[in-house]
PDB file of C-alpha atoms in Angstrom:
ATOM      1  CA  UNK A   1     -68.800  13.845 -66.358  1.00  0.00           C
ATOM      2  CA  UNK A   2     -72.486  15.387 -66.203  1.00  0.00           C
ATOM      3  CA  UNK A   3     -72.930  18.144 -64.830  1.00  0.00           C
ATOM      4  CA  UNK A   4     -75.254  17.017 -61.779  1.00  0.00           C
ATOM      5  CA  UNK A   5     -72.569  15.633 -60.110  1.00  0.00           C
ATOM      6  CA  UNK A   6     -71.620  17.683 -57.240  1.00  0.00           C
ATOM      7  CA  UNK A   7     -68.103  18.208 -57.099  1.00  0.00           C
ATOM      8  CA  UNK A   8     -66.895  17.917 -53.732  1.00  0.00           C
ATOM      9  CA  UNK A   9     -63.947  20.392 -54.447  1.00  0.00           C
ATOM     10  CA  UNK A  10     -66.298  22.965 -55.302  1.00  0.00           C
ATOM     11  CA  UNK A  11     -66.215  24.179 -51.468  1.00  0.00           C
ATOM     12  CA  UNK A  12     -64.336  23.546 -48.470  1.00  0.00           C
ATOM     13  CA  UNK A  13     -67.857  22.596 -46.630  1.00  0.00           C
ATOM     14  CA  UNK A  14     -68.532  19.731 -49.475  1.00  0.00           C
ATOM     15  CA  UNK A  15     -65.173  18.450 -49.253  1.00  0.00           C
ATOM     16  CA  UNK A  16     -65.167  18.250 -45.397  1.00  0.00           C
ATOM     17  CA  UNK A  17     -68.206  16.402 -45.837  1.00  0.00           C
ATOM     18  CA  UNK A  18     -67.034  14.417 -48.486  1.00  0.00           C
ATOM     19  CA  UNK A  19     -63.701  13.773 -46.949  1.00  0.00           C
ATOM     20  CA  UNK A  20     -65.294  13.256 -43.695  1.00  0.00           C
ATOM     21  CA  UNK A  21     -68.964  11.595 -43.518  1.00  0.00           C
ATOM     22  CA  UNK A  22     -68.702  10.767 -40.054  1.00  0.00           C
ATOM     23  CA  UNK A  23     -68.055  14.401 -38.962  1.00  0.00           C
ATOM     24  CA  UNK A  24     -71.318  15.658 -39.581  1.00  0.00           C
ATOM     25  CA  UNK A  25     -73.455  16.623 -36.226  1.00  0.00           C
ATOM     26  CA  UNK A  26     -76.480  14.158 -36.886  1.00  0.00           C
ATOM     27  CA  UNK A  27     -74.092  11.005 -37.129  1.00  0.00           C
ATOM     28  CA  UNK A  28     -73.820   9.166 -33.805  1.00  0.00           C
ATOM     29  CA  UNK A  29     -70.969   9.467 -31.892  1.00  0.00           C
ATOM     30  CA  UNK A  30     -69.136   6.402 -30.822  1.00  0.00           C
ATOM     31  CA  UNK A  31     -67.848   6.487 -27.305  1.00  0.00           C
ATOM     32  CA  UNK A  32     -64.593   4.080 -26.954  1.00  0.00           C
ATOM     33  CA  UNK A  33     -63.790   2.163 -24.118  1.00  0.00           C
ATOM     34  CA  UNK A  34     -59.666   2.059 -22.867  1.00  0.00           C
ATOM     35  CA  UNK A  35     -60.791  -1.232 -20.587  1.00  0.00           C
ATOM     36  CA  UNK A  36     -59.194  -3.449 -22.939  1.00  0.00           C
ATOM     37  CA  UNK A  37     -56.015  -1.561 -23.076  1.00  0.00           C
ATOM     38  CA  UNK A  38     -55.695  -1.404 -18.810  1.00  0.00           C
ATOM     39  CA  UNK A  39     -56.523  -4.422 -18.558  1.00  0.00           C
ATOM     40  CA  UNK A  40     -53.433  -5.486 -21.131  1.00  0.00           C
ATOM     41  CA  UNK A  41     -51.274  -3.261 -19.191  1.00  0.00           C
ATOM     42  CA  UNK A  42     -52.016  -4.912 -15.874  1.00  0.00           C
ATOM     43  CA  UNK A  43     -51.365  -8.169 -17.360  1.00  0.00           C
ATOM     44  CA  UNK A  44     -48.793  -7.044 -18.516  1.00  0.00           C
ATOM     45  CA  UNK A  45     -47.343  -5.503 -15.159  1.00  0.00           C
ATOM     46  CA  UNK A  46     -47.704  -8.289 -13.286  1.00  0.00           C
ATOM     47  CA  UNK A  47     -45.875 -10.819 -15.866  1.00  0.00           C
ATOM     48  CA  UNK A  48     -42.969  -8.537 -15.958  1.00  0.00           C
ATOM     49  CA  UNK A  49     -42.778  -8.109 -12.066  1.00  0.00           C
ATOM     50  CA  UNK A  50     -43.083 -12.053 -11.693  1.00  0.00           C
ATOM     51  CA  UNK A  51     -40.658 -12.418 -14.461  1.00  0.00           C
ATOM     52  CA  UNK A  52     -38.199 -10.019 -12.237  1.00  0.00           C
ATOM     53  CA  UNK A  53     -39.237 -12.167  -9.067  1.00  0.00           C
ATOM     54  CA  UNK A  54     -38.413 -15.521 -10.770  1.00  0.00           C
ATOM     55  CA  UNK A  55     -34.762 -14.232 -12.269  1.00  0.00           C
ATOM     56  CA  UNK A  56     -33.932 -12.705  -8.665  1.00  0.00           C
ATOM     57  CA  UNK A  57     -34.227 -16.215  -6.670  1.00  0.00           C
TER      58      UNK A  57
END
């Protein structure tokens, strides 16, 4: 191996950055949405209370 490679064990702050590229303060940070996911849920909700309305007649 030549010796210009950086190793990225040399240092916990080269590992972390190797480990972790998207951890470093200029990368953008990606907001995530949880509408999908409530919007399953109330789907979701209402099948198993119609499901429970249905048996119960």
């Amino acid at each position: 191996m030549p010796d210009t490679y950086p190793d990225p064990s040399g240092n916990t702050e080269a590992f972390r950055a190797f480990a972790h590229p998207a951890a470093e303060p200029s990368a953008p940070v990606k907001s995530s949405s949880n509408l999908p996911l409530v919007v399953a849920l109330v789907v979701a909700a209402v099948v198993v209370v119609g499901l429970i309305a249905w048996l119960a007649l």
